[in-house]
PDB file of C-alpha atoms and ligand atoms in Angstrom:
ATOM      1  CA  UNK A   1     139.860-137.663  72.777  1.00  0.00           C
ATOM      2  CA  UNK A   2     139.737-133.827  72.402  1.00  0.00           C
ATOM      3  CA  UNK A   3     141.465-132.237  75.735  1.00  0.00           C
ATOM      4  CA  UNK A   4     139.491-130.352  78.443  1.00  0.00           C
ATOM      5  CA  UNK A   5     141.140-127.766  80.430  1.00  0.00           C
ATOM      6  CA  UNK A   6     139.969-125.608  82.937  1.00  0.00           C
ATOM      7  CA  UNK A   7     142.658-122.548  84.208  1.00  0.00           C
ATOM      8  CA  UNK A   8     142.403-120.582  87.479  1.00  0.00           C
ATOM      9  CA  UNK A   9     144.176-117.297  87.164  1.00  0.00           C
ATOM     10  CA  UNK A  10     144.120-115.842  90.885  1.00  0.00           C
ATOM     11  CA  UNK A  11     146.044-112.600  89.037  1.00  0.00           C
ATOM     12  CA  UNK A  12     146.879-110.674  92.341  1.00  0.00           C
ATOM     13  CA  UNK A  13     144.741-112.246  94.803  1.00  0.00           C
ATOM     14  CA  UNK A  14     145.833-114.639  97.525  1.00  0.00           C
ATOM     15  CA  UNK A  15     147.911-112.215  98.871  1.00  0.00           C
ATOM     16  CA  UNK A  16     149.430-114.149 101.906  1.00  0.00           C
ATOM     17  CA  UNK A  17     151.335-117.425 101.637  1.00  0.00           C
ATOM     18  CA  UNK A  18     148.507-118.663 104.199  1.00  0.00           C
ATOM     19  CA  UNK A  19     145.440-117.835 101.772  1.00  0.00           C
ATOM     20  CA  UNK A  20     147.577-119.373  98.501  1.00  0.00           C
ATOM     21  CA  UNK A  21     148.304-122.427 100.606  1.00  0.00           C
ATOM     22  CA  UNK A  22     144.395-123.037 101.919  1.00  0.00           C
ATOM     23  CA  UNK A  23     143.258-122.246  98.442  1.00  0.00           C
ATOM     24  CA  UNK A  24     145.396-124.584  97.110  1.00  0.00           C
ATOM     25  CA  UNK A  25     145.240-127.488  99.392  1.00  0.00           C
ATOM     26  CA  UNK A  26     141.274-127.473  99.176  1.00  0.00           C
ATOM     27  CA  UNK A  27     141.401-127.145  95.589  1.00  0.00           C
ATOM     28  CA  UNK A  28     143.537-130.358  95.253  1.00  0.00           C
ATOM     29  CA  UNK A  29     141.358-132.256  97.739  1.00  0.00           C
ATOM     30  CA  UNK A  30     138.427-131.598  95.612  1.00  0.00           C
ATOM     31  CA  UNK A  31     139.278-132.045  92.074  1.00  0.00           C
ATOM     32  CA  UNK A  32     140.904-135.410  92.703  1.00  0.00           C
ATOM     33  CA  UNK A  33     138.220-137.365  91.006  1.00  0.00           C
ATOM     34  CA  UNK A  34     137.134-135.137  88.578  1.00  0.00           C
ATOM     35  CA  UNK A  35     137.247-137.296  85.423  1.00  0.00           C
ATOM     36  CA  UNK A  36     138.831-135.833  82.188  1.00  0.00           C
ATOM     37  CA  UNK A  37     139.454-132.612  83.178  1.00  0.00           C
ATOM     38  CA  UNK A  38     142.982-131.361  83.174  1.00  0.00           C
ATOM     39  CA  UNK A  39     143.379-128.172  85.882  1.00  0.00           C
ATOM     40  CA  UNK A  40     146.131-125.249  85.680  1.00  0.00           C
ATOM     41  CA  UNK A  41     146.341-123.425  88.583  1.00  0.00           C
ATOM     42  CA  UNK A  42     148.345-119.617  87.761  1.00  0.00           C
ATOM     43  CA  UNK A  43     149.191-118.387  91.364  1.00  0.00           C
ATOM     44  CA  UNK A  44     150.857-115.341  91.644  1.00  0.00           C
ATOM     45  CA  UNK A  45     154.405-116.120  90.444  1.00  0.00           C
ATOM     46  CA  UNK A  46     155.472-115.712  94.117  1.00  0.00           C
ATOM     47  CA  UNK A  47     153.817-118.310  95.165  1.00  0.00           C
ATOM     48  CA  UNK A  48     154.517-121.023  92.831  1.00  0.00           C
ATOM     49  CA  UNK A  49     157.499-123.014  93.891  1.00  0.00           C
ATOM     50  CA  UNK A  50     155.360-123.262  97.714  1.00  0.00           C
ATOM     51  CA  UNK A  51     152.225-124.763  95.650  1.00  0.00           C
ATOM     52  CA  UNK A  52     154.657-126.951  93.303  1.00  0.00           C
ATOM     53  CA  UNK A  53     155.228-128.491  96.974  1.00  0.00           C
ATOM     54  CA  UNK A  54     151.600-128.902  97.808  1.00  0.00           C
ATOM     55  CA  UNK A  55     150.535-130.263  94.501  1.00  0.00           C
ATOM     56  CA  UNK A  56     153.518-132.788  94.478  1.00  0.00           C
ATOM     57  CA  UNK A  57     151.587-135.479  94.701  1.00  0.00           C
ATOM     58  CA  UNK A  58     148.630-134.452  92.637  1.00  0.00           C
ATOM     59  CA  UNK A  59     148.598-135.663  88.525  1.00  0.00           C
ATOM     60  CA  UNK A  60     145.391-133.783  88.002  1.00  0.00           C
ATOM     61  CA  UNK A  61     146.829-130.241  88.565  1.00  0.00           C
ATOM     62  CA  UNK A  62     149.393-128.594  86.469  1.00  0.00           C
ATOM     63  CA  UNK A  63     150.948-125.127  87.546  1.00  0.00           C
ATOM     64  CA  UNK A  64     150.866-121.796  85.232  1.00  0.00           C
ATOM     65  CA  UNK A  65     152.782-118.452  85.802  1.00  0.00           C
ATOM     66  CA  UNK A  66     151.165-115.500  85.121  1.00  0.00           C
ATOM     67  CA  UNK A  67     154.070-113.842  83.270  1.00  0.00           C
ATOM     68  CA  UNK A  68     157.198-114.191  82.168  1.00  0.00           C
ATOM     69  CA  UNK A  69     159.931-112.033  80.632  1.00  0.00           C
ATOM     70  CA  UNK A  70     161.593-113.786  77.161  1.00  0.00           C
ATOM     71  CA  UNK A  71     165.159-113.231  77.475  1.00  0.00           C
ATOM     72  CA  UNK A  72     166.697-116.240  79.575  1.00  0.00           C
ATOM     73  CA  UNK A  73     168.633-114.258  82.034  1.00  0.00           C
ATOM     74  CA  UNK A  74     170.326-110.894  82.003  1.00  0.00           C
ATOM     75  CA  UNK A  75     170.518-107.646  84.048  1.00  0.00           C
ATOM     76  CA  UNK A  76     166.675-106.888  84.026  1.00  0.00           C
ATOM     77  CA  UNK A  77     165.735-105.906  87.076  1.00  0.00           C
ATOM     78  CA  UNK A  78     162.319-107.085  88.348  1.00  0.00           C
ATOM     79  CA  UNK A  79     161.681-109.983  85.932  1.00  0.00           C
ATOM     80  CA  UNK A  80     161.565-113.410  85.726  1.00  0.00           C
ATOM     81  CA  UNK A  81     162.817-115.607  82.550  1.00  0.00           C
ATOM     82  CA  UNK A  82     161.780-118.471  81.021  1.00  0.00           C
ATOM     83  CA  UNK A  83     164.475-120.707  82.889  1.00  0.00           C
ATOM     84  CA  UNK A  84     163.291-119.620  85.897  1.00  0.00           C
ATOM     85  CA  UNK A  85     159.325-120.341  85.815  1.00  0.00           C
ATOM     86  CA  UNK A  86     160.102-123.771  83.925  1.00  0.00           C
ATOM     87  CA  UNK A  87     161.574-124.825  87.491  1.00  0.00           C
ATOM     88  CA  UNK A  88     158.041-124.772  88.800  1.00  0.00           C
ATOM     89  CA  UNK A  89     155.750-124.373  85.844  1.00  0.00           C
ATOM     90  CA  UNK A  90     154.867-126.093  82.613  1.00  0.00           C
ATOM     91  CA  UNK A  91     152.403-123.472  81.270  1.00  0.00           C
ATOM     92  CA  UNK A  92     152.431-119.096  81.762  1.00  0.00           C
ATOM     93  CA  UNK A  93     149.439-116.936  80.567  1.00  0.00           C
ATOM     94  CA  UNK A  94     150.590-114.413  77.645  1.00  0.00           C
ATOM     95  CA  UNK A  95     149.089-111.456  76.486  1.00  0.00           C
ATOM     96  CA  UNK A  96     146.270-110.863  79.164  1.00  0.00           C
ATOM     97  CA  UNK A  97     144.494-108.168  78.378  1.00  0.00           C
ATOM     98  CA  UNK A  98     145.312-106.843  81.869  1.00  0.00           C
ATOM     99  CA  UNK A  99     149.193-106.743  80.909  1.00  0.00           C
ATOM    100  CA  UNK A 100     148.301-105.333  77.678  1.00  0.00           C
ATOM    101  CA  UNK A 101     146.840-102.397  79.172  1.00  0.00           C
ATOM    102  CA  UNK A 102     147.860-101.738  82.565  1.00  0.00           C
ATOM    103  CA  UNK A 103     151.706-102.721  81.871  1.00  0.00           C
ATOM    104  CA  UNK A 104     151.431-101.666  77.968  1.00  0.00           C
ATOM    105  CA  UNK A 105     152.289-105.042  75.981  1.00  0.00           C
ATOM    106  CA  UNK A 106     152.449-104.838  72.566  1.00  0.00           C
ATOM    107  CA  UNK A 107     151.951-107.939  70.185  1.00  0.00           C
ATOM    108  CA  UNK A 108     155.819-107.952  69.286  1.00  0.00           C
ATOM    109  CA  UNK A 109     156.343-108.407  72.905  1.00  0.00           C
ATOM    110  CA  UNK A 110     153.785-111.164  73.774  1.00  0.00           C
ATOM    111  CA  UNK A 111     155.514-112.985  70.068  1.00  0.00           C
ATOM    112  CA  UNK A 112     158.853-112.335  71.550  1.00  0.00           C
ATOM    113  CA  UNK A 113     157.613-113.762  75.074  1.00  0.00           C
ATOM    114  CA  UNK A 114     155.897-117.111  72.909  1.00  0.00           C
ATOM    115  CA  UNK A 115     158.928-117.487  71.163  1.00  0.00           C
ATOM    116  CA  UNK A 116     160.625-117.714  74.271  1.00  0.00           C
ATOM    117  CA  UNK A 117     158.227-119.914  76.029  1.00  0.00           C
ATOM    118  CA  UNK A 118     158.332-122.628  73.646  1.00  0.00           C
ATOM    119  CA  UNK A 119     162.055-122.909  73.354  1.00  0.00           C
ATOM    120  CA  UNK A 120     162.409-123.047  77.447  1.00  0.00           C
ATOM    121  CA  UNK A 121     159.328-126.083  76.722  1.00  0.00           C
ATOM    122  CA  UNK A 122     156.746-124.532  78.727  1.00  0.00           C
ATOM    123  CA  UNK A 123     152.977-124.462  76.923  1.00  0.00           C
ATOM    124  CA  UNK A 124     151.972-120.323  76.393  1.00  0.00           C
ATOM    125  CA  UNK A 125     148.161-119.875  77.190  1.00  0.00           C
ATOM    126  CA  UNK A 126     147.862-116.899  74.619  1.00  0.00           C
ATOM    127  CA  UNK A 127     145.190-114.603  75.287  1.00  0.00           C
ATOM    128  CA  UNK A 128     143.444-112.885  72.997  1.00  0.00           C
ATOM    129  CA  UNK A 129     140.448-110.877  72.878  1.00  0.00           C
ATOM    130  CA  UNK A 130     138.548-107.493  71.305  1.00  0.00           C
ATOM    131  CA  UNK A 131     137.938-104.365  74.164  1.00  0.00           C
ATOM    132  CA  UNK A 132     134.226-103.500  72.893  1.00  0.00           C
ATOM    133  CA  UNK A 133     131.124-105.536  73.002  1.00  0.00           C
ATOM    134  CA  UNK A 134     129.883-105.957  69.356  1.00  0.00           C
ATOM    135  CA  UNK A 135     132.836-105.402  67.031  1.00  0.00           C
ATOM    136  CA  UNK A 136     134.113-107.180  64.876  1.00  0.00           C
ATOM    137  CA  UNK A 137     136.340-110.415  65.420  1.00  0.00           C
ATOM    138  CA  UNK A 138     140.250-108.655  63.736  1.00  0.00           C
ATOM    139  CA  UNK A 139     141.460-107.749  66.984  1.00  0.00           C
ATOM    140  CA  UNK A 140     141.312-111.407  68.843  1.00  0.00           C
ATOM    141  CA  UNK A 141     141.970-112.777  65.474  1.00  0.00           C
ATOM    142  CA  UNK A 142     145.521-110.316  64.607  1.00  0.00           C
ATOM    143  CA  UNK A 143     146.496-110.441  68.271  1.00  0.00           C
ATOM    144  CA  UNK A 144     146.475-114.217  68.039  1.00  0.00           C
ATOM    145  CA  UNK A 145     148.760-114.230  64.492  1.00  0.00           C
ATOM    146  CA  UNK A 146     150.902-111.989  65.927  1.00  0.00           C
ATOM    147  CA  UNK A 147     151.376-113.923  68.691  1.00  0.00           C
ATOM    148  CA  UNK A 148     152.568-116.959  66.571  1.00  0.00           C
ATOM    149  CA  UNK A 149     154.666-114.892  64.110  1.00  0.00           C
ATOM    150  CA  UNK A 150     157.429-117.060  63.162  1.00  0.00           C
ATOM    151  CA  UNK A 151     156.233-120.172  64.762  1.00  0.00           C
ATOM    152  CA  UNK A 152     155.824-123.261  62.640  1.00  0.00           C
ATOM    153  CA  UNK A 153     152.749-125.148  62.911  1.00  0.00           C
ATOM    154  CA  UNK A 154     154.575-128.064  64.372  1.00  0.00           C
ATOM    155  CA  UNK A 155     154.512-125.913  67.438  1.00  0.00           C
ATOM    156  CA  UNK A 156     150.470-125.568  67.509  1.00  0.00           C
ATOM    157  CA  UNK A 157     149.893-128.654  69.437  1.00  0.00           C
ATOM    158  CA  UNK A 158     152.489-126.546  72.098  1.00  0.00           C
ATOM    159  CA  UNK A 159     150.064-123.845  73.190  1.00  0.00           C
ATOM    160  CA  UNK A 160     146.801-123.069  73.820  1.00  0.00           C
ATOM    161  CA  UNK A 161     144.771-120.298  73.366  1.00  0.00           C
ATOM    162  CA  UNK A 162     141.896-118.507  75.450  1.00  0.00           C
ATOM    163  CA  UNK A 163     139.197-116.411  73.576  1.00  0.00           C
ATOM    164  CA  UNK A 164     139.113-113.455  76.829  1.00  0.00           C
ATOM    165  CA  UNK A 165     136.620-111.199  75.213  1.00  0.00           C
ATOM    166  CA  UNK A 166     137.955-107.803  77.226  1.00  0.00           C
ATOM    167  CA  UNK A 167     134.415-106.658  78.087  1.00  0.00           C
ATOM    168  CA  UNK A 168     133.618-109.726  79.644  1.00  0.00           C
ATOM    169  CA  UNK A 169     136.554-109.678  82.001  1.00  0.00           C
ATOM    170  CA  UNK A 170     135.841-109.109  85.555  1.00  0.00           C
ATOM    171  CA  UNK A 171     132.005-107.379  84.587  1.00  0.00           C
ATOM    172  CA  UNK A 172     130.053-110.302  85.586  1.00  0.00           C
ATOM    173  CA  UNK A 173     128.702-109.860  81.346  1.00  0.00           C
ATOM    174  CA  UNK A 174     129.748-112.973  80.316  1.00  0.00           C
ATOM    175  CA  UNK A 175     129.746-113.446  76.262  1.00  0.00           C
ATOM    176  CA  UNK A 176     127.288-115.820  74.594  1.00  0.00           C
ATOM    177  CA  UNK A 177     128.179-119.063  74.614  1.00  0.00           C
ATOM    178  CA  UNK A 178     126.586-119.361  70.512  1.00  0.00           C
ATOM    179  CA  UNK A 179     129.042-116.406  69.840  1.00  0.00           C
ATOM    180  CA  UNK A 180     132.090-117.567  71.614  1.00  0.00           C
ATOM    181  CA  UNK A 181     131.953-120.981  69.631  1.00  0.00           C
ATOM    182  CA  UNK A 182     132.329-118.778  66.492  1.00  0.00           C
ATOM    183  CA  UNK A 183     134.889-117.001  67.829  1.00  0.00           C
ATOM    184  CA  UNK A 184     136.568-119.911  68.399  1.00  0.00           C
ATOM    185  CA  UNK A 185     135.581-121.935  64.830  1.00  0.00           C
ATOM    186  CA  UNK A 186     137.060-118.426  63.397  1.00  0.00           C
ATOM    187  CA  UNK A 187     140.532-118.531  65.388  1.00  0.00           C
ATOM    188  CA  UNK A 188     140.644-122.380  65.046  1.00  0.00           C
ATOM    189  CA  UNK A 189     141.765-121.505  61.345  1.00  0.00           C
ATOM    190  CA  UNK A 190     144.914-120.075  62.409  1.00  0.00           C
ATOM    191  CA  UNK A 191     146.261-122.565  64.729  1.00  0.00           C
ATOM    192  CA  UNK A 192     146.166-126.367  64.034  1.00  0.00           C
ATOM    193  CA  UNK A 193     143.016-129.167  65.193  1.00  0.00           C
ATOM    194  CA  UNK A 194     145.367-129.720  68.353  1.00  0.00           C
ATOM    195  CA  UNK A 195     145.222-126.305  69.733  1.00  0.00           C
ATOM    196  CA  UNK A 196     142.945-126.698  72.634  1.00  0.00           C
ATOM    197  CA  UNK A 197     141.000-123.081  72.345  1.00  0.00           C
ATOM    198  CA  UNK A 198     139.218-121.715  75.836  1.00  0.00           C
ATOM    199  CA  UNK A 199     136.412-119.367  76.313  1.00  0.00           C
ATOM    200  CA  UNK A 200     137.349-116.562  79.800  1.00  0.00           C
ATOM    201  CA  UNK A 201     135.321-113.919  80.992  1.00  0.00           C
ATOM    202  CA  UNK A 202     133.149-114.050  84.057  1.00  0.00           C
ATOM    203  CA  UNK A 203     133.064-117.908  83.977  1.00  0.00           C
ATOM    204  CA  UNK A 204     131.412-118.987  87.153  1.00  0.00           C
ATOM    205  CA  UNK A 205     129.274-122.000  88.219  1.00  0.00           C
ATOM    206  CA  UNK A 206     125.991-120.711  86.774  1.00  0.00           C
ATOM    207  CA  UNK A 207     126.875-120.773  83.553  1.00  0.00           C
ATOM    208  CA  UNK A 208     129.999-123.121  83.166  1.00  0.00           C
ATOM    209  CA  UNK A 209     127.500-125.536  81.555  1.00  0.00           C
ATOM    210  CA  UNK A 210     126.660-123.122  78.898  1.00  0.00           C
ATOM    211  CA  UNK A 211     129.927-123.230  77.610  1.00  0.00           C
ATOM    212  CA  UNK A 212     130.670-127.004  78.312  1.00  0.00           C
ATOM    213  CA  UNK A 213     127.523-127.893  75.914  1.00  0.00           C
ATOM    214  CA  UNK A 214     129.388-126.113  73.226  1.00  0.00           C
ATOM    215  CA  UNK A 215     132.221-128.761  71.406  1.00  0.00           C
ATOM    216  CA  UNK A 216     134.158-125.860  69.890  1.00  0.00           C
ATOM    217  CA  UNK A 217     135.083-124.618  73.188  1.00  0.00           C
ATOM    218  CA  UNK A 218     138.008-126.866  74.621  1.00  0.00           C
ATOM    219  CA  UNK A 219     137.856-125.428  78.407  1.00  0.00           C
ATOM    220  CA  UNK A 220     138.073-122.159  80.412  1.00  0.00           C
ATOM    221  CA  UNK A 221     140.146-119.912  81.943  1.00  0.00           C
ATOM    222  CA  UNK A 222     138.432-118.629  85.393  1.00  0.00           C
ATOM    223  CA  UNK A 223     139.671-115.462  86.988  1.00  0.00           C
ATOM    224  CA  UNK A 224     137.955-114.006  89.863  1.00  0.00           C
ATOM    225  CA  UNK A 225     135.797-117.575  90.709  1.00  0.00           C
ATOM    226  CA  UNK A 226     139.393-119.033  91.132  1.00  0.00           C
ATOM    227  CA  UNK A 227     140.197-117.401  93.720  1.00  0.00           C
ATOM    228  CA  UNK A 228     136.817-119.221  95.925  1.00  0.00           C
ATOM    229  CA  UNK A 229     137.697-122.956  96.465  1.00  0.00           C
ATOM    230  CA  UNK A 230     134.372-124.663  96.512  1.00  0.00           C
ATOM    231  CA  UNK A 231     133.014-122.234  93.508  1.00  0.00           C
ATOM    232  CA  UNK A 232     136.279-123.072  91.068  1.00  0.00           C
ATOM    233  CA  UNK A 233     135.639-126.460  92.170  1.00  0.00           C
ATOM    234  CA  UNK A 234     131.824-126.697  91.186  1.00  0.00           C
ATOM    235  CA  UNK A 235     132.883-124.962  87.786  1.00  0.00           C
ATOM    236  CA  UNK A 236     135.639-127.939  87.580  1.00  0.00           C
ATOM    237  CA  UNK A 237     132.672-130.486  88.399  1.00  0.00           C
ATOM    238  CA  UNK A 238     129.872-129.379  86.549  1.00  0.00           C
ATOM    239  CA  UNK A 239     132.435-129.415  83.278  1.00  0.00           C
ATOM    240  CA  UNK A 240     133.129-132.587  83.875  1.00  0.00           C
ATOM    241  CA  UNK A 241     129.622-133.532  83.824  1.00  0.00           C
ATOM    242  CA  UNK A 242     128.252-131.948  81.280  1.00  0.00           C
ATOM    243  CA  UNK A 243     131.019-133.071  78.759  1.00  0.00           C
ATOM    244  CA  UNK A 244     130.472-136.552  79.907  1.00  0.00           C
ATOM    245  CA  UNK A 245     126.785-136.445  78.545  1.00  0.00           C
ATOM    246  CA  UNK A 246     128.034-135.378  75.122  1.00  0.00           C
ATOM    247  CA  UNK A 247     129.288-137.829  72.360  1.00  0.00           C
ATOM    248  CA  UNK A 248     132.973-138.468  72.933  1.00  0.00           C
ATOM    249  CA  UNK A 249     134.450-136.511  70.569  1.00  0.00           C
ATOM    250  CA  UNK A 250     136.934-138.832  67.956  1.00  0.00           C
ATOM    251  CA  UNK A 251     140.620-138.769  68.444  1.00  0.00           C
ATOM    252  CA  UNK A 252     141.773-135.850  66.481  1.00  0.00           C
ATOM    253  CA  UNK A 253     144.511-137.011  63.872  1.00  0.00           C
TER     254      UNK A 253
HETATM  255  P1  PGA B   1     137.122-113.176  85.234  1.00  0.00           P
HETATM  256  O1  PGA B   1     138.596-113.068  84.642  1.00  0.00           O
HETATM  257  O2  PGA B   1     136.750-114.629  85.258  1.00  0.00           O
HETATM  258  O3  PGA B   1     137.236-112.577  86.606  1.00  0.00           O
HETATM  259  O4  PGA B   1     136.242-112.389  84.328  1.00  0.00           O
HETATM  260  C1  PGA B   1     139.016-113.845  83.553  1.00  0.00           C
HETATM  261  C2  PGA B   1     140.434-113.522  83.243  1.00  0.00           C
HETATM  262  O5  PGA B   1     140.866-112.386  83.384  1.00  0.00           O
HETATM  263  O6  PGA B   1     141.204-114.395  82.872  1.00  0.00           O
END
């Protein structure tokens, strides 16, 4: 069965270990019996090893870091390595479009930081995406084969990728489910049938349905409706529903 997968980055929200905690232990209550749904919660990187505590017990919900540097230790003053976050993580977002800009990350750096991920054996969730509305599909499309320079296709079923169209991000303009599905069938080519390949950009519970009706899409990465319990949880439920009514897809060889 093709994997569904559903990602909460709370980039820098939660900001006291009292929020990440309540946030966190509601979410797990909640998503308990959601069927067939795997959930990645990326806290701030602060936070983690607290929330590895709380979800101890939990097999439905994986942790991601938001970050990560790619050398495995050093004098680098400020970041965190690969080493580190695979202590309390098995995935970190790469490339965000947020890091791109605000923090200037180039493709050889989010390549260097895959790279890196894959050898320490956590999954990258590479994110790629184009900044206007309307263009053309190169820049999501050479972002993503940068990001896998150098990394044999053995390695494919080892990340995942989300289609995070930039002027979707954060705008409340999410992109059209029919468009993001050939988005996706167009960045499917580069990486292998295993890739699981999810759709971000003002996800919320409105129109998570939209883009669960659409096989191409393989899950979503939620920022801003992460950070609201009961709302990330409806988005996890009505996911779960909707992809239930759909014929299972086959076992992908
Ligand atoms: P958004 O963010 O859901 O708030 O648009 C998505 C993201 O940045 O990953």
């Amino acid at each position: 069965m093709k994997r569904s997968i559903i990602v909460g980055n709370w980039k820098m929200y939660a900001t006291s270990i009292a929020d990440a905690h309540i946030l966190t232990t509601s979410i797990r209550n909640h998503v308990a019996d959601i069927k067939d749904v795997e959930i990645i919660l990326a806290p701030p990187t602060i936070w983690l090893s607290e929330i590895a505590q709380i979800l101890k017990q939990s097999r439905k919900t994986r942790l991601a870091a938001q970050n990560m540097f790619y050398e495995p230790d050093g004098a680098y003053t400020g970041e965190i390595s690969p080493l580190m976050i695979k202590e309390v993580a098995d995935y970190v977002i790469l490339g965000h479009s947020e890091r791109r800009e605000y923090f200037s990350e180039t493709d050889l750096e989010v390549n260097e930081k895959v790279v890196a991920a894959i050898k320490a054996g956590i999954t990258p969730i590479i994110c790629v995406g184009e900044k206007t509305k309307g263009s053309t599909i190169g820049q999501p499309l050479k972002e993503l084969q940068e990001a896998l320079a150098g990394i044999s296709k053995t390695h494919h079923k080892d990340i995942l990728v989300a289609y995070e169209p930039i002027w979707a991000i954060g705008t409340g303009k999410n992109a059209d489910p029919a468009y993001v599905a050939k988005v996706v069938t167009k960045l499917r080519e580069v990486v292998s049938v295993h890739t699981p390949i999810l759709y971000g950009g003002s996800v919320n519970s409105s129109n998570i349905a939209s883009y669960a009706d659409r096989p191409e899409i393989d899950g979503v990465l939620v920022g801003g409706a992460s950070v609201r319990a009961a709302e990330f949880v409806k988005i996890c439920k009505i996911w779960s529903e909707t992809k239930s009514l759909q014929p299972r897809a086959k076992e992908v060889k």
